[in-house]
PDB file of C-alpha atoms in Angstrom:
ATOM      1  CA  MET A  20      18.433   2.136  29.716  1.00 72.00           C
ATOM      2  CA  ARG A  21      14.878   2.004  27.663  1.00 88.00           C
ATOM      3  CA  VAL A  22      14.975   3.882  24.452  1.00 84.00           C
ATOM      4  CA  SER A  23      11.656   6.188  25.872  1.00 85.00           C
ATOM      5  CA  LYS A  24      14.121   7.004  28.880  1.00 91.00           C
ATOM      6  CA  ILE A  25      17.094   7.861  27.014  1.00 93.00           C
ATOM      7  CA  THR A  26      15.091   9.927  24.622  1.00 93.00           C
ATOM      8  CA  GLU A  27      14.037  11.744  27.679  1.00 94.00           C
ATOM      9  CA  VAL A  28      17.510  12.845  29.207  1.00 95.00           C
ATOM     10  CA  VAL A  29      18.950  13.907  26.005  1.00 96.00           C
ATOM     11  CA  GLU A  30      16.123  16.039  25.620  1.00 95.00           C
ATOM     12  CA  SER A  31      16.664  17.302  28.963  1.00 96.00           C
ATOM     13  CA  ILE A  32      19.752  17.966  27.647  1.00 97.00           C
ATOM     14  CA  ALA A  33      19.407  18.969  24.513  1.00 97.00           C
ATOM     15  CA  SER A  34      17.035  21.542  25.654  1.00 97.00           C
ATOM     16  CA  PRO A  35      18.696  24.411  26.954  1.00 97.00           C
ATOM     17  CA  ILE A  36      20.915  24.380  24.545  1.00 97.00           C
ATOM     18  CA  VAL A  37      18.441  24.981  21.440  1.00 97.00           C
ATOM     19  CA  GLU A  38      16.564  27.568  23.760  1.00 97.00           C
ATOM     20  CA  ARG A  39      19.628  29.375  24.459  1.00 97.00           C
ATOM     21  CA  GLU A  40      20.486  29.552  20.442  1.00 97.00           C
ATOM     22  CA  ASN A  41      16.600  30.507  20.183  1.00 97.00           C
ATOM     23  CA  MET A  42      15.215  27.428  18.527  1.00 96.00           C
ATOM     24  CA  GLU A  43      12.896  24.926  19.290  1.00 94.00           C
ATOM     25  CA  LEU A  44      13.533  21.205  20.387  1.00 94.00           C
ATOM     26  CA  VAL A  45      11.084  19.865  18.469  1.00 93.00           C
ATOM     27  CA  ASP A  46      11.631  16.281  18.455  1.00 92.00           C
ATOM     28  CA  VAL A  47      14.203  13.262  20.132  1.00 94.00           C
ATOM     29  CA  GLU A  48      14.556   9.910  18.248  1.00 94.00           C
ATOM     30  CA  PHE A  49      16.985   6.878  19.011  1.00 94.00           C
ATOM     31  CA  VAL A  50      16.204   4.392  16.774  1.00 95.00           C
ATOM     32  CA  LYS A  51      17.912   0.949  15.286  1.00 94.00           C
ATOM     33  CA  GLU A  52      18.172   0.516  11.926  1.00 95.00           C
ATOM     34  CA  GLY A  53      20.594  -2.535  10.537  1.00 95.00           C
ATOM     35  CA  PRO A  54      23.171  -2.815  12.936  1.00 96.00           C
ATOM     36  CA  ASP A  55      23.279   0.929  13.707  1.00 96.00           C
ATOM     37  CA  TRP A  56      21.965   3.586  16.485  1.00 96.00           C
ATOM     38  CA  PHE A  57      21.029   6.593  15.718  1.00 97.00           C
ATOM     39  CA  LEU A  58      19.825   9.681  17.976  1.00 97.00           C
ATOM     40  CA  ARG A  59      18.258  12.215  16.133  1.00 96.00           C
ATOM     41  CA  VAL A  60      17.756  15.332  17.293  1.00 97.00           C
ATOM     42  CA  TYR A  61      15.033  17.800  15.548  1.00 96.00           C
ATOM     43  CA  ILE A  62      15.111  21.463  15.760  1.00 96.00           C
ATOM     44  CA  ASP A  63      13.486  24.764  14.271  1.00 94.00           C
ATOM     45  CA  LYS A  64      12.875  28.196  13.959  1.00 93.00           C
ATOM     46  CA  PRO A  65      10.970  30.743  12.556  1.00 90.00           C
ATOM     47  CA  GLY A  66      12.200  30.556   8.872  1.00 89.00           C
ATOM     48  CA  GLY A  67      13.838  27.413   9.020  1.00 91.00           C
ATOM     49  CA  VAL A  68      17.178  26.151  10.336  1.00 95.00           C
ATOM     50  CA  ASP A  69      19.872  26.248   7.796  1.00 96.00           C
ATOM     51  CA  LEU A  70      22.943  23.487   8.132  1.00 96.00           C
ATOM     52  CA  ASP A  71      25.021  25.921  10.436  1.00 97.00           C
ATOM     53  CA  ASP A  72      22.159  25.845  13.647  1.00 97.00           C
ATOM     54  CA  CYS A  73      22.604  22.153  12.761  1.00 97.00           C
ATOM     55  CA  VAL A  74      26.034  21.873  12.821  1.00 97.00           C
ATOM     56  CA  ASN A  75      26.092  24.621  15.813  1.00 97.00           C
ATOM     57  CA  ILE A  76      23.809  22.369  17.694  1.00 98.00           C
ATOM     58  CA  ASN A  77      25.495  18.718  17.050  1.00 98.00           C
ATOM     59  CA  GLU A  78      28.645  20.611  18.333  1.00 98.00           C
ATOM     60  CA  GLN A  79      27.994  21.156  21.411  1.00 97.00           C
ATOM     61  CA  LEU A  80      24.788  18.571  22.628  1.00 97.00           C
ATOM     62  CA  SER A  81      28.099  16.199  21.575  1.00 97.00           C
ATOM     63  CA  GLU A  82      29.934  17.565  23.781  1.00 97.00           C
ATOM     64  CA  LYS A  83      27.135  17.098  27.067  1.00 96.00           C
ATOM     65  CA  LEU A  84      26.793  14.116  25.812  1.00 96.00           C
ATOM     66  CA  ASN A  85      29.942  13.020  26.076  1.00 94.00           C
ATOM     67  CA  GLU A  86      30.713  14.669  29.549  1.00 94.00           C
ATOM     68  CA  SER A  87      27.350  12.825  31.111  1.00 91.00           C
ATOM     69  CA  ASP A  88      27.772   9.668  28.680  1.00 90.00           C
ATOM     70  CA  PRO A  89      23.890   8.725  28.926  1.00 90.00           C
ATOM     71  CA  ILE A  90      24.037   6.510  26.524  1.00 92.00           C
ATOM     72  CA  GLU A  91      25.613   2.498  26.539  1.00 90.00           C
ATOM     73  CA  GLN A  92      26.085   1.461  22.836  1.00 92.00           C
ATOM     74  CA  ALA A  93      27.757   3.443  20.043  1.00 94.00           C
ATOM     75  CA  TYR A  94      25.270   5.612  17.846  1.00 95.00           C
ATOM     76  CA  TYR A  95      25.478   8.560  15.346  1.00 97.00           C
ATOM     77  CA  LEU A  96      24.349  11.905  16.458  1.00 97.00           C
ATOM     78  CA  ASP A  97      22.630  13.677  13.849  1.00 97.00           C
ATOM     79  CA  VAL A  98      21.174  16.802  14.583  1.00 97.00           C
ATOM     80  CA  SER A  99      18.563  18.265  11.792  1.00 96.00           C
ATOM     81  CA  SER A 100      15.423  19.773  10.514  1.00 94.00           C
ATOM     82  CA  PRO A 101      12.161  18.178  10.974  1.00 92.00           C
ATOM     83  CA  GLY A 102      11.095  19.209   7.248  1.00 89.00           C
ATOM     84  CA  ALA A 103       7.826  20.332   5.572  1.00 88.00           C
ATOM     85  CA  GLU A 104       6.027  17.454   6.371  1.00 91.00           C
ATOM     86  CA  ARG A 105       7.319  18.319  10.632  1.00 91.00           C
ATOM     87  CA  PRO A 106       5.958  16.484  13.704  1.00 92.00           C
ATOM     88  CA  LEU A 107       2.359  17.313  15.348  1.00 94.00           C
ATOM     89  CA  LYS A 108       3.055  16.091  18.926  1.00 90.00           C
ATOM     90  CA  LYS A 109       3.176  18.756  21.687  1.00 91.00           C
ATOM     91  CA  PRO A 110       0.442  21.055  22.195  1.00 93.00           C
ATOM     92  CA  SER A 111       1.544  24.614  20.729  1.00 91.00           C
ATOM     93  CA  ASP A 112       2.596  22.094  17.646  1.00 93.00           C
ATOM     94  CA  PHE A 113      -0.989  21.877  17.497  1.00 95.00           C
ATOM     95  CA  GLU A 114      -1.819  25.514  17.964  1.00 95.00           C
ATOM     96  CA  ARG A 115       0.361  26.520  15.605  1.00 92.00           C
ATOM     97  CA  ALA A 116      -1.084  23.953  12.871  1.00 94.00           C
ATOM     98  CA  VAL A 117      -4.448  25.438  12.927  1.00 96.00           C
ATOM     99  CA  GLY A 118      -5.535  26.235   9.496  1.00 96.00           C
ATOM    100  CA  LYS A 119      -2.737  24.520   7.546  1.00 95.00           C
ATOM    101  CA  ASN A 120      -3.147  21.184   6.117  1.00 96.00           C
ATOM    102  CA  VAL A 121      -2.084  18.267   8.325  1.00 97.00           C
ATOM    103  CA  TYR A 122      -2.490  14.205   8.354  1.00 96.00           C
ATOM    104  CA  MET A 123      -3.191  11.927  11.649  1.00 96.00           C
ATOM    105  CA  LYS A 124      -3.526   8.551  12.022  1.00 96.00           C
ATOM    106  CA  THR A 125      -5.264   6.694  15.191  1.00 95.00           C
ATOM    107  CA  PHE A 126      -5.017   4.126  17.049  1.00 95.00           C
ATOM    108  CA  ALA A 127      -8.465   2.949  16.865  1.00 94.00           C
ATOM    109  CA  PRO A 128     -11.311   3.358  13.764  1.00 93.00           C
ATOM    110  CA  ILE A 129     -13.246   6.448  14.221  1.00 90.00           C
ATOM    111  CA  ASP A 130     -16.252   7.292  11.751  1.00 84.00           C
ATOM    112  CA  GLY A 131     -14.731   4.163  10.129  1.00 88.00           C
ATOM    113  CA  ALA A 132     -10.752   5.171   9.138  1.00 91.00           C
ATOM    114  CA  LYS A 133      -8.047   5.548  11.115  1.00 94.00           C
ATOM    115  CA  GLU A 134      -6.230   7.491   8.590  1.00 94.00           C
ATOM    116  CA  PHE A 135      -7.375  11.591   7.730  1.00 94.00           C
ATOM    117  CA  GLU A 136      -6.136  14.302   6.552  1.00 94.00           C
ATOM    118  CA  GLY A 137      -7.880  18.074   5.881  1.00 95.00           C
ATOM    119  CA  ILE A 138      -7.444  21.268   7.277  1.00 96.00           C
ATOM    120  CA  LEU A 139      -7.293  21.216  10.758  1.00 97.00           C
ATOM    121  CA  THR A 140      -9.896  23.595  12.191  1.00 97.00           C
ATOM    122  CA  ALA A 141      -9.391  23.882  15.314  1.00 96.00           C
ATOM    123  CA  TYR A 142      -7.616  22.161  18.446  1.00 97.00           C
ATOM    124  CA  ASP A 143      -8.761  22.911  22.437  1.00 96.00           C
ATOM    125  CA  GLY A 144      -6.501  20.597  24.423  1.00 93.00           C
ATOM    126  CA  GLU A 145      -8.312  17.780  24.053  1.00 95.00           C
ATOM    127  CA  THR A 146      -9.899  17.592  20.776  1.00 96.00           C
ATOM    128  CA  VAL A 147      -8.425  18.175  16.879  1.00 96.00           C
ATOM    129  CA  VAL A 148     -11.088  18.560  13.895  1.00 96.00           C
ATOM    130  CA  ILE A 149      -9.676  18.236  10.840  1.00 96.00           C
ATOM    131  CA  GLU A 150     -11.834  19.014   8.243  1.00 95.00           C
ATOM    132  CA  THR A 151     -11.947  16.202   5.439  1.00 92.00           C
ATOM    133  CA  ARG A 152     -12.783  16.414   1.415  1.00 85.00           C
ATOM    134  CA  ILE A 153     -14.226  13.227   0.087  1.00 78.00           C
ATOM    135  CA  LYS A 154     -15.024  13.866  -3.389  1.00 77.00           C
ATOM    136  CA  THR A 155     -16.925  17.319  -3.616  1.00 83.00           C
ATOM    137  CA  ARG A 156     -18.031  16.952   0.393  1.00 89.00           C
ATOM    138  CA  LYS A 157     -16.207  18.635   3.180  1.00 90.00           C
ATOM    139  CA  LYS A 158     -16.308  16.792   6.358  1.00 90.00           C
ATOM    140  CA  ALA A 159     -15.984  17.730   9.713  1.00 92.00           C
ATOM    141  CA  VAL A 160     -14.446  14.788  11.828  1.00 93.00           C
ATOM    142  CA  SER A 161     -13.642  15.221  15.824  1.00 94.00           C
ATOM    143  CA  LEU A 162     -10.703  13.453  17.179  1.00 95.00           C
ATOM    144  CA  PRO A 163     -10.040  13.280  20.628  1.00 96.00           C
ATOM    145  CA  VAL A 164      -5.886  13.964  20.754  1.00 95.00           C
ATOM    146  CA  ASP A 165      -5.534  10.900  23.169  1.00 95.00           C
ATOM    147  CA  LYS A 166      -6.450   8.427  20.098  1.00 95.00           C
ATOM    148  CA  ILE A 167      -3.910   9.836  17.727  1.00 96.00           C
ATOM    149  CA  ALA A 168      -0.704   7.648  17.183  1.00 95.00           C
ATOM    150  CA  GLN A 169       0.685  10.102  14.687  1.00 95.00           C
ATOM    151  CA  ALA A 170       0.594  13.302  13.648  1.00 96.00           C
ATOM    152  CA  ARG A 171       2.133  15.379  11.032  1.00 96.00           C
ATOM    153  CA  LEU A 172       1.503  18.287   8.473  1.00 95.00           C
ATOM    154  CA  ALA A 173       1.065  17.329   4.957  1.00 95.00           C
ATOM    155  CA  VAL A 174       2.542  18.690   1.558  1.00 90.00           C
ATOM    156  CA  THR A 175      -0.227  19.174  -0.860  1.00 83.00           C
ATOM    157  CA  PHE A 176       0.933  19.803  -4.475  1.00 79.00           C
ATOM    158  CA  SER A 177      -1.602  21.505  -6.320  1.00 68.00           C
TER     159      SER A 177
END
């Protein structure tokens, strides 16, 4: 089974479990690192998740995955928080990130650059606007969502 299909199947299994616990399923990854495969499930809730939340979801999800057995090869299941630099993937992620510092990388250059960091000032479902800073000047950059390869919150230290 393809990796994208595996993540899709795991999402469909994990979503009801996570929602029942009043949490959000942020992302699912199935990646090979060295000789081992890792199934990573990222969860969150207002105020953040703790170890007990991760263990609880891990146990419930592990039981359901053992029942349906959608993954042929051996793997390690890892349930965790998305962290401070949470990925932005769904429309609701972008909506919640308005007013926050973000990092985005595009598939191809836009205005001569592929990487942008700054305050996400607007999101309309098709385009994001990031206010970047070049020395002392501020510049608003519009990025079509379908041209964004990677998007995440960005932690700043001041």
